[in-house]
Every structure is written in structure tokens, then in C-alpha cells.
mmCIF file of C-alpha atoms and ligand atoms in Angstrom:
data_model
loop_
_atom_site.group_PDB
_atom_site.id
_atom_site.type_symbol
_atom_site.label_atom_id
_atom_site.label_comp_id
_atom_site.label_asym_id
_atom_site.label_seq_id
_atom_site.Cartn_x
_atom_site.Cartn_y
_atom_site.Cartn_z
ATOM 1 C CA UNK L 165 0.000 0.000 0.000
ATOM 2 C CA UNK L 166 1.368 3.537 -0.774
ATOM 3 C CA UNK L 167 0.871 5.991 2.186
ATOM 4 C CA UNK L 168 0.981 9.686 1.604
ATOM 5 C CA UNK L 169 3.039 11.794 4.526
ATOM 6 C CA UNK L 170 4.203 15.506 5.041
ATOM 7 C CA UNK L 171 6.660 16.604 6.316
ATOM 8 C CA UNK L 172 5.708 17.183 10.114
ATOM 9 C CA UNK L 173 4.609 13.384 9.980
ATOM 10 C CA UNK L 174 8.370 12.557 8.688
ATOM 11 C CA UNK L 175 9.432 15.257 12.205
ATOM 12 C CA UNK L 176 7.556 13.633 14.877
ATOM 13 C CA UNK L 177 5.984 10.493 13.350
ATOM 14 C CA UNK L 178 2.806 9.243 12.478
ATOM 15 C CA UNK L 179 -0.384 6.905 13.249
ATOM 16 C CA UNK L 180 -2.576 5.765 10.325
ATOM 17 C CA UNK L 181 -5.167 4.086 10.455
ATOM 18 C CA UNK L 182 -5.443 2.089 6.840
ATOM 19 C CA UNK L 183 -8.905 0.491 5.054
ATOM 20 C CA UNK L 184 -6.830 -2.460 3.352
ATOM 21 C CA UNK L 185 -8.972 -4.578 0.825
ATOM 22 C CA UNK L 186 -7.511 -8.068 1.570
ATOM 23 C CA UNK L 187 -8.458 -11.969 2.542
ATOM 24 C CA UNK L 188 -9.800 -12.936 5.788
ATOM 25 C CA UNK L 189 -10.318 -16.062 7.734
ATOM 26 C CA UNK L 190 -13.658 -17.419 6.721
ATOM 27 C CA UNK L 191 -15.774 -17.513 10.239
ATOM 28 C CA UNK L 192 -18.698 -19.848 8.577
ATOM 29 C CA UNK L 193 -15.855 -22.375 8.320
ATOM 30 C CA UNK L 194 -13.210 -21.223 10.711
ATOM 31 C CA UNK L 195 -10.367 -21.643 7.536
ATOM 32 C CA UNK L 196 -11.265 -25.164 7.300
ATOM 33 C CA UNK L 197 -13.196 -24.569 3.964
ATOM 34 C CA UNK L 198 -16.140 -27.162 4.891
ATOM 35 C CA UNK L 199 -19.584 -26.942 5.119
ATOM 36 C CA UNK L 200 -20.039 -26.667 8.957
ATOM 37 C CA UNK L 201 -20.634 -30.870 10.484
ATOM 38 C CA UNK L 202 -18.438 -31.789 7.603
ATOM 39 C CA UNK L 203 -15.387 -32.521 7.202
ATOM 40 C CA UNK L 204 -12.297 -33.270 4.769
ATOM 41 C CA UNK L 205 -11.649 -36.526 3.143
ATOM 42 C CA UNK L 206 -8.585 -38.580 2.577
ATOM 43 C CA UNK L 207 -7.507 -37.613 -1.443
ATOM 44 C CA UNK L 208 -8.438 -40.908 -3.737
ATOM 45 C CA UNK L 209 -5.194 -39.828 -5.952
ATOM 46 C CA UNK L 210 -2.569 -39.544 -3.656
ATOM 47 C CA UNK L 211 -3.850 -41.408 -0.925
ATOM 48 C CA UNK L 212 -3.636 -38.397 1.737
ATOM 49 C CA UNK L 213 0.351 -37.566 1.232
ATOM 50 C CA UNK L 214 -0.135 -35.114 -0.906
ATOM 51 C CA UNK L 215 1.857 -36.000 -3.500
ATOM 52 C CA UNK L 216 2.006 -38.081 -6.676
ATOM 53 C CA UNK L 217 4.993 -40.246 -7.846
ATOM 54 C CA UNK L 218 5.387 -41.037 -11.646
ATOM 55 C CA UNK L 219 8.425 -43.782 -13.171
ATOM 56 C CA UNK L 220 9.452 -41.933 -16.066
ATOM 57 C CA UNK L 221 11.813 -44.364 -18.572
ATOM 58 C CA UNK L 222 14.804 -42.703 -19.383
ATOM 59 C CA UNK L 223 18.694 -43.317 -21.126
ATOM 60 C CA UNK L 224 20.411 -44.119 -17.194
ATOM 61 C CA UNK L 225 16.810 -46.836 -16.527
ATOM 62 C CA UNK L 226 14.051 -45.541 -14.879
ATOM 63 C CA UNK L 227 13.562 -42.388 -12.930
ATOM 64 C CA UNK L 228 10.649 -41.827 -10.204
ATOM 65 C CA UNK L 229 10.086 -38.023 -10.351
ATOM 66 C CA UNK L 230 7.266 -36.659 -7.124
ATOM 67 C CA UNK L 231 5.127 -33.851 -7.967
ATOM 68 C CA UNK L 232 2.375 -32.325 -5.546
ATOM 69 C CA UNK L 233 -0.906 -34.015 -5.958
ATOM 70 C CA UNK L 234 -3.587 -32.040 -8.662
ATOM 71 C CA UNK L 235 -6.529 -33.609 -7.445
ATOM 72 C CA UNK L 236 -6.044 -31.976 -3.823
ATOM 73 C CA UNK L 237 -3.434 -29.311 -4.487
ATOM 74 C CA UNK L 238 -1.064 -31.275 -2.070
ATOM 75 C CA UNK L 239 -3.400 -30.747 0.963
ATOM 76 C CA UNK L 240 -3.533 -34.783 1.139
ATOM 77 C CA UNK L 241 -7.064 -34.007 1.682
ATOM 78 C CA UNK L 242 -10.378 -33.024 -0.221
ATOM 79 C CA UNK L 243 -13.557 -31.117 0.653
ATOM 80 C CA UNK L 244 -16.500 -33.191 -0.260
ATOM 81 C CA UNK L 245 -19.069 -30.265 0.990
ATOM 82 C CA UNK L 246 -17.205 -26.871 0.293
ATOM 83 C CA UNK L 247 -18.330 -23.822 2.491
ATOM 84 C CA UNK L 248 -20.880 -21.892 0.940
ATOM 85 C CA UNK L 249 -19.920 -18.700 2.298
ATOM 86 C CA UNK L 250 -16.102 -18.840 0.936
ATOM 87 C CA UNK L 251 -16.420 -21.710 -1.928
ATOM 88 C CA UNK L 252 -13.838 -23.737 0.260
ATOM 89 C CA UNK L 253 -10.810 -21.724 0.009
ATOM 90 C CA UNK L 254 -10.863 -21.300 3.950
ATOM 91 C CA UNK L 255 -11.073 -17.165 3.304
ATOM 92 C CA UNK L 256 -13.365 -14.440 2.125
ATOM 93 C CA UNK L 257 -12.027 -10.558 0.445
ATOM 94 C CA UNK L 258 -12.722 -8.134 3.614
ATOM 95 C CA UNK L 259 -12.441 -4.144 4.221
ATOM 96 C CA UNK L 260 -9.928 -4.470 7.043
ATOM 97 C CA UNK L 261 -8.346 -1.458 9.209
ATOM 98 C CA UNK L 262 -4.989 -1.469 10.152
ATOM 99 C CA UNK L 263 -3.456 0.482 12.882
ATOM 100 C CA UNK L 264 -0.074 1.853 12.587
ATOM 101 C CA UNK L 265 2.570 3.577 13.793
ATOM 102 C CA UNK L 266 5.256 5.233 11.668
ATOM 103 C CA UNK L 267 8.323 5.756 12.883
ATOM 104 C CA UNK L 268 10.068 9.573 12.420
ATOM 105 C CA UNK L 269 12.792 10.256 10.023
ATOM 106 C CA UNK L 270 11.481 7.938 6.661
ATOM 107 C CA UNK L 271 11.680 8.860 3.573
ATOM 108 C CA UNK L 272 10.296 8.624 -0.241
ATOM 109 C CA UNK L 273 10.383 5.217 -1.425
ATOM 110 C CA UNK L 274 11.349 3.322 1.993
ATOM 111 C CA UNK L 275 8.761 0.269 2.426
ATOM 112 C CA UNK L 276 8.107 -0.723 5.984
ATOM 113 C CA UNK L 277 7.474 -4.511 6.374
ATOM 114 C CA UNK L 278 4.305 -4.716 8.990
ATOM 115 C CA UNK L 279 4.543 -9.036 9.437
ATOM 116 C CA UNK L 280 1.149 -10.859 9.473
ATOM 117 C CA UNK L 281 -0.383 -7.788 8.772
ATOM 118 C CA UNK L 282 -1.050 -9.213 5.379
ATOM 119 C CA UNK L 283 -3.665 -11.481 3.619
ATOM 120 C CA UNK L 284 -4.619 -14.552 5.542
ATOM 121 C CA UNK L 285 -3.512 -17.846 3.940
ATOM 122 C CA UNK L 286 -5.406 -20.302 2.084
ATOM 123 C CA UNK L 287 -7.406 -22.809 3.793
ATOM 124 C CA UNK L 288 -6.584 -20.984 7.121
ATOM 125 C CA UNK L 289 -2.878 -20.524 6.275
ATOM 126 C CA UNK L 290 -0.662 -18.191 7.949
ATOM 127 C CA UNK L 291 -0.891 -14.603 7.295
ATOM 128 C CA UNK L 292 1.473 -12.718 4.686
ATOM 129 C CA UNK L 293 3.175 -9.452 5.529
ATOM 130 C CA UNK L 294 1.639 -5.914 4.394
ATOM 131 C CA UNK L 295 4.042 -3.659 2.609
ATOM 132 C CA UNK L 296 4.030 0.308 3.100
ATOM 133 C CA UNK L 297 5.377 2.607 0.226
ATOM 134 C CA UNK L 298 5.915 5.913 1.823
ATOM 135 C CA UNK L 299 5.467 8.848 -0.371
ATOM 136 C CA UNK L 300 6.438 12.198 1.321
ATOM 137 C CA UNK L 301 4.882 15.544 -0.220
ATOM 138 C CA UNK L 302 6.932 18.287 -0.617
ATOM 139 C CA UNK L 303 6.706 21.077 1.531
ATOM 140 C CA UNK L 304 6.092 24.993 0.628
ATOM 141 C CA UNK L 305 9.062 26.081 2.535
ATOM 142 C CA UNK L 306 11.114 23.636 4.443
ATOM 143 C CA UNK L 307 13.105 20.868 2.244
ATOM 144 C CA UNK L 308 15.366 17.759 3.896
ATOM 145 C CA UNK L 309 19.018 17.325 4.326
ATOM 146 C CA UNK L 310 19.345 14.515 6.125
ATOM 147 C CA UNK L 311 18.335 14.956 9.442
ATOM 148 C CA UNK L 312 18.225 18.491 9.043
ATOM 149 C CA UNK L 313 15.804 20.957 8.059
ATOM 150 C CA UNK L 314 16.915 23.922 5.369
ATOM 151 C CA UNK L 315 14.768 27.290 4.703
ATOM 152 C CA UNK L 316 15.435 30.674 4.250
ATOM 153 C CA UNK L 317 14.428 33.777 5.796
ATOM 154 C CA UNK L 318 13.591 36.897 3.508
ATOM 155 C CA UNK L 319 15.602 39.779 5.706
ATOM 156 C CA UNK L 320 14.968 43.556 4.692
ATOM 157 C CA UNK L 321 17.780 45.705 4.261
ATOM 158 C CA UNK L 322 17.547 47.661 7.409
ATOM 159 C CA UNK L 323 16.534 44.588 9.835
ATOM 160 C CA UNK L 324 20.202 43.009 8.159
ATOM 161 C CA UNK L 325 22.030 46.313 9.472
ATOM 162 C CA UNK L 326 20.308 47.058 12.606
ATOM 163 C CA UNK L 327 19.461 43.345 13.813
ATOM 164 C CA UNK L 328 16.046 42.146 14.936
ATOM 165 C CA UNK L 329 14.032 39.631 16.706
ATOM 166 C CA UNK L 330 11.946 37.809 14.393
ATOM 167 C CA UNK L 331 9.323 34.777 15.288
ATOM 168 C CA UNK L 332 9.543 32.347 12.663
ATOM 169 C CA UNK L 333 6.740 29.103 12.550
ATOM 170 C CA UNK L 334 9.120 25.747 12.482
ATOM 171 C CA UNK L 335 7.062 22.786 12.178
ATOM 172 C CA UNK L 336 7.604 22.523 16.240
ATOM 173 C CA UNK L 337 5.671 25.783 16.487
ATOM 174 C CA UNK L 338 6.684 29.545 17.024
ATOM 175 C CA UNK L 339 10.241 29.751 17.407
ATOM 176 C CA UNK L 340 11.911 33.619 18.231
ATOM 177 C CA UNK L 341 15.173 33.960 16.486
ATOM 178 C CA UNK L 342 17.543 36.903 16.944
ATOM 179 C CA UNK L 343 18.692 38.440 13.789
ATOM 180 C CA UNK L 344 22.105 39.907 14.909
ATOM 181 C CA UNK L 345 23.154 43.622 13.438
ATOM 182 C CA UNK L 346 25.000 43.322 10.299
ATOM 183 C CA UNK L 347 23.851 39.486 9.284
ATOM 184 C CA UNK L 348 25.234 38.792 6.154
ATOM 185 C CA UNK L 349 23.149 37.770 2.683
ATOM 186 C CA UNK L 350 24.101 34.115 2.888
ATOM 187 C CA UNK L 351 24.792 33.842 6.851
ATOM 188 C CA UNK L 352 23.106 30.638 8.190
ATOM 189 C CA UNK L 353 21.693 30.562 11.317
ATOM 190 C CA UNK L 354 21.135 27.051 12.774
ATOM 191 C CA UNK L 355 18.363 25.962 15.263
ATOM 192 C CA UNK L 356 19.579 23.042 17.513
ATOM 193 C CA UNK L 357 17.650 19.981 17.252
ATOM 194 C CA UNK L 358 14.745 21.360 15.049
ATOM 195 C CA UNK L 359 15.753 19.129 12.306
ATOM 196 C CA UNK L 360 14.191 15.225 11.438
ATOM 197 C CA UNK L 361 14.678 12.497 14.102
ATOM 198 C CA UNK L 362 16.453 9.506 12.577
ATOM 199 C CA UNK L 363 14.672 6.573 11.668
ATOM 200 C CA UNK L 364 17.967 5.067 13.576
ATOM 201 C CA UNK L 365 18.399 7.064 16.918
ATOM 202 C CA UNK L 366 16.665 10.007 19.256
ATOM 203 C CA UNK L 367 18.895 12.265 18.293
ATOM 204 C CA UNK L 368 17.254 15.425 16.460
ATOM 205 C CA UNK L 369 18.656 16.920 13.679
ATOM 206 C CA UNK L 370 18.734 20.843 13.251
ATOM 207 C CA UNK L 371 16.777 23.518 11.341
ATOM 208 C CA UNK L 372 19.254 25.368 9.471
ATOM 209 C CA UNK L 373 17.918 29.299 8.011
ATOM 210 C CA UNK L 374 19.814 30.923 5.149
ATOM 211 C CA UNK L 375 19.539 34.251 5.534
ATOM 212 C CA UNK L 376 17.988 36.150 1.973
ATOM 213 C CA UNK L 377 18.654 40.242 2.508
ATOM 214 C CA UNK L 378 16.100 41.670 0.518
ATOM 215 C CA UNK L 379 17.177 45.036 -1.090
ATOM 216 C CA UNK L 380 14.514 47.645 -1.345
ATOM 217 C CA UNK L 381 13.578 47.988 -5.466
ATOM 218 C CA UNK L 382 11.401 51.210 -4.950
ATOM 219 C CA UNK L 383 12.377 54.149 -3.247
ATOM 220 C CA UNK L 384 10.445 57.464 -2.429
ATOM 221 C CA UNK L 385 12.398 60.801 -3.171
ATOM 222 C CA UNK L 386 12.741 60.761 0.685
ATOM 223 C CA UNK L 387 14.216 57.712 1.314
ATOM 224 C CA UNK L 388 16.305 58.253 -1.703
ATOM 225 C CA UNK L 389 17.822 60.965 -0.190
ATOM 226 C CA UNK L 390 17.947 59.206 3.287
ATOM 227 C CA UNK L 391 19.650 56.306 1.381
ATOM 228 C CA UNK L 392 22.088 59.005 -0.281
ATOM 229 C CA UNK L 393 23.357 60.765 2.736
ATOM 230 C CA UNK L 394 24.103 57.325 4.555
ATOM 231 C CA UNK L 395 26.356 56.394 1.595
ATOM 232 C CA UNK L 396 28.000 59.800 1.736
ATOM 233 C CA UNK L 397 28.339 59.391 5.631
ATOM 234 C CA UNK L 398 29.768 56.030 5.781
ATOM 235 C CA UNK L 399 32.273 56.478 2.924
ATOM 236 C CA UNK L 400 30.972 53.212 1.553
ATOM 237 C CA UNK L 401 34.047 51.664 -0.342
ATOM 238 C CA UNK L 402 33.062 51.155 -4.108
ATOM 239 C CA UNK L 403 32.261 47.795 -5.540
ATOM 240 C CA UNK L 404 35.007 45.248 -5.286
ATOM 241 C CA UNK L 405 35.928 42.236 -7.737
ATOM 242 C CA UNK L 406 36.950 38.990 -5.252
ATOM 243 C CA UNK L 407 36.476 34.978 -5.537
ATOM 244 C CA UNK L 408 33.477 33.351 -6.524
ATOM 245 C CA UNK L 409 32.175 32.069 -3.258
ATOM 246 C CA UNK L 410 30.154 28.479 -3.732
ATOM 247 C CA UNK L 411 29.280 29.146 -0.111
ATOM 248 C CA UNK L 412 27.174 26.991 1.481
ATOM 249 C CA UNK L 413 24.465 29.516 0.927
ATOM 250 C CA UNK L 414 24.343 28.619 -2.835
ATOM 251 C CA UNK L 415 24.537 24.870 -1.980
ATOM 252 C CA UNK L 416 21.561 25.656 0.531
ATOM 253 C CA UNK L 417 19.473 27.395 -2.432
ATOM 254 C CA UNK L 418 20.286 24.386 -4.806
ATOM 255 C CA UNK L 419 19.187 22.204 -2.405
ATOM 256 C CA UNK L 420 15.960 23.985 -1.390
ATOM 257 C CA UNK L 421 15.082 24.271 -5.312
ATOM 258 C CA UNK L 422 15.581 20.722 -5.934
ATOM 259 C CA UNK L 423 13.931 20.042 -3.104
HETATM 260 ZN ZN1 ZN W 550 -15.755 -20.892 4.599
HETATM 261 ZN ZN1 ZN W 551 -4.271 -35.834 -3.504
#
């Protein structure tokens, strides 16, 4: 079965509780697959083993081959009155719910293995296993690396120089983070154990924010001139050429576009 999760299910974990379409123990017949007061009979073919042996002649004399019995599928035994209810297979198709429990920190494409959670057996057989997909959706703004969590934070021009307090909404709620004075476009600012907990250990990950500085595109004649006299005052120094940085800012934004 494929199950659908976001992200906050993939943070803290989930419960589901899934309608799966499978085979269930017959209760006219209990699994036997006979009408109830009757009862199997010893196979005529095979003589209850199960199994039929054939002498085939060949170049090196004559070879007994064993193959299960057709006459009673190998059971040994046959069903003289079949249940009416489930035609004597022992099981019936049911709508069945299935509680469970998934674990943080999985991923696209992992399959979780639930055992016996599966389609009962014929003629009261053991149950199989039931298979989980997982699919996670993407999420508007928070993307995975590894255990951690990776966003970024749009930061006006004048909150970058002067430093703020901001409340930002992680998926563990309202968290206030403190925008230093003079954060840099690219800066990363990491939460401690905000990030994914590992389908393999307790130990959190960490929400890691890339800080965006936004610079203002439209400017009123006032703030033009405010603008203007703060570059004359600070003796900005002019635009300088210096190494391409493939900081881990850029890496970040690949990452979050990819998703
Ligand atoms: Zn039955
Ligand atoms: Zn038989």
C-alpha cells in the first residue's frame, strides 16, 4: 500500500489508520473450507500424502520423479461439501483497518514490512506481511538534508544592518530567532535539534535558516535621499571584484530548489 506523509509526519511520526482490501479467515468455516458438520476426506489420488509419484523411462533406466498431488493441491485431503460462504478456500475478500505507527525520520520510497499484517492464507494458512510505500509531499518552505531541516528567511535591508528579533513558525511551532546587526546575505543561522529524528536514533537533527537580505527595489524621493546621505556618511568603499564564493548559501538554495 502507498501511504501519503508531510513533512511534520516525517518530524515527529505518524499513526494511520489504513482500510486495506484483503483476505480474511472465513468464520462460517473457521479456515477449514467445509460446510459446517463436515469434514475433509482422505484424497483418492494420492492417498492423503499429498503427492504423486510417476516412473518416467529414461537413457540411465528408470527415474521416479514426485510432484504435488492435482486432485487436492497437495493438501492430502479433499472437501467433499465446500463452504458456501467462501467456496472452500478457507477465506473471504474483507475491508480491514490497520493500525499503525510510523516511525520519524522515513523517507520517499522506503517500504516498511508490517509481518502478518497481510492477507490470511489459504485454507486458514498463515498470514502474509503488508508492505508500506511511503510517499512524502513536498513542503512549501522547508526541504530535507538529512536529518536536518533547510529554509530561508527573507531579511529587509535595514533589519540586516540594525538586527532584529523575528518569530519564525518551524514545524515545532513559534520559534523567536535573533537576527544579529549586520547578518550577512548568505549567513546561516542554525536551530539546535529542530531538524528530522532519525529513523535510527533520538537524536534530532537541526533547522538550518539561510539568511535572503532583501534590497529595497522602490524608493520614495525621501528615502532616496535618506539612502544618499548614509552612503556619503559612511564612505561606503566602491564595488570590489573577489572569488566566486560556492558558499554553502548557494549549496543551501540548490538544495531547497531541488527540493
Ligand atoms: Zn468458509
Ligand atoms: Zn491428492
Amino acid at each position: 500500500m502507498r501511504v501519503t506523509l508531510d513533512l511534520g509526519d516525517v518530524v515527529f511520526g505518524a499513526h494511520r489508520d489504513l482500510e486495506v482490501d484483503t483476505a480474511v479467515l472465513c468464520e462460517t468455516c473457521e479456515g477449514g473450507g467445509c460446510q459446517p458438520g463436515t469434514g475433509p476426506a482422505t484424497c483418492d489420488i494420492c492417498h492423503g500424502s499429498g503427492h504423486v509419484q510417476r516412473t518416467v523411462r529414461s537413457l540411465i533406466g528408470n527415474v521416479v520423479t514426485s510432484a504435488p498431488c492435482g486432485t487436492c493441491q497437495g493438501y492430502g485431503t479433499t472437501i467433499p461439501y465446500p463452504c458456501a460462504t467462501c467456496q472452500g478456500q478457507g477465506r473471504v475478500r474483507a475491508r480491514r483497518t490497520v493500525s499503525v505507527d510510523i516511525p520519524a525520520g522515513v523517507e520517499t520510497g522506503l517500504r516498511l514490512q508490517l509481518p502478518g499484517s497481510g492477507e490470511v492464507g489459504p485454507a486458514g494458512g498463515p498470514h502474509g506481511d503488508l508492505y508500506l510505500e511511503i510517499t512524502v509531499e513536498p513542503h512549501e518552505v522547508f526541504s530535507r538534508d538529512g536529518d536536518d531541516l533547510l529554509a530561508t528567511l527573507d531579511v529587509s535591508m535595514s533589519d540586516a544592518i540594525l538586527g532584529t528579533t523575528t518569530r519564525i513558525d518551524s514545524l515545532d511551532g513559534p520559534v523567536d530567532l535573533e537576527l544579529r546587526a549586520g547578518v550577512q546575505g548568505g549567513d546561516i543561522l542554525t536551530i539546535k535539534g529542530r531538524g528530522i529524528t532519525p529513523l535510527r536514533g533520538s537524536q534530532r537533527g537541526d533547522l538550518r535558516i539561510g539568511v535572503h537580505v532583501v534590497t529595497p527595489t522602490r524608493l520614495d524621493h525621501k528615502e532616496r535621499a535618506l539612502i544618499e546621505e548614509f552612503a556619503t556618511r559612511t564612505k561606503a568603499p566602491s564595488p570590489k571584484l573577489a572569488e566566486f564564493q560556492q558558499g554553502l548559501f548557494a549549496k543551501l538554495r540548490d538544495r531547497f530548489r531541488n527540493g
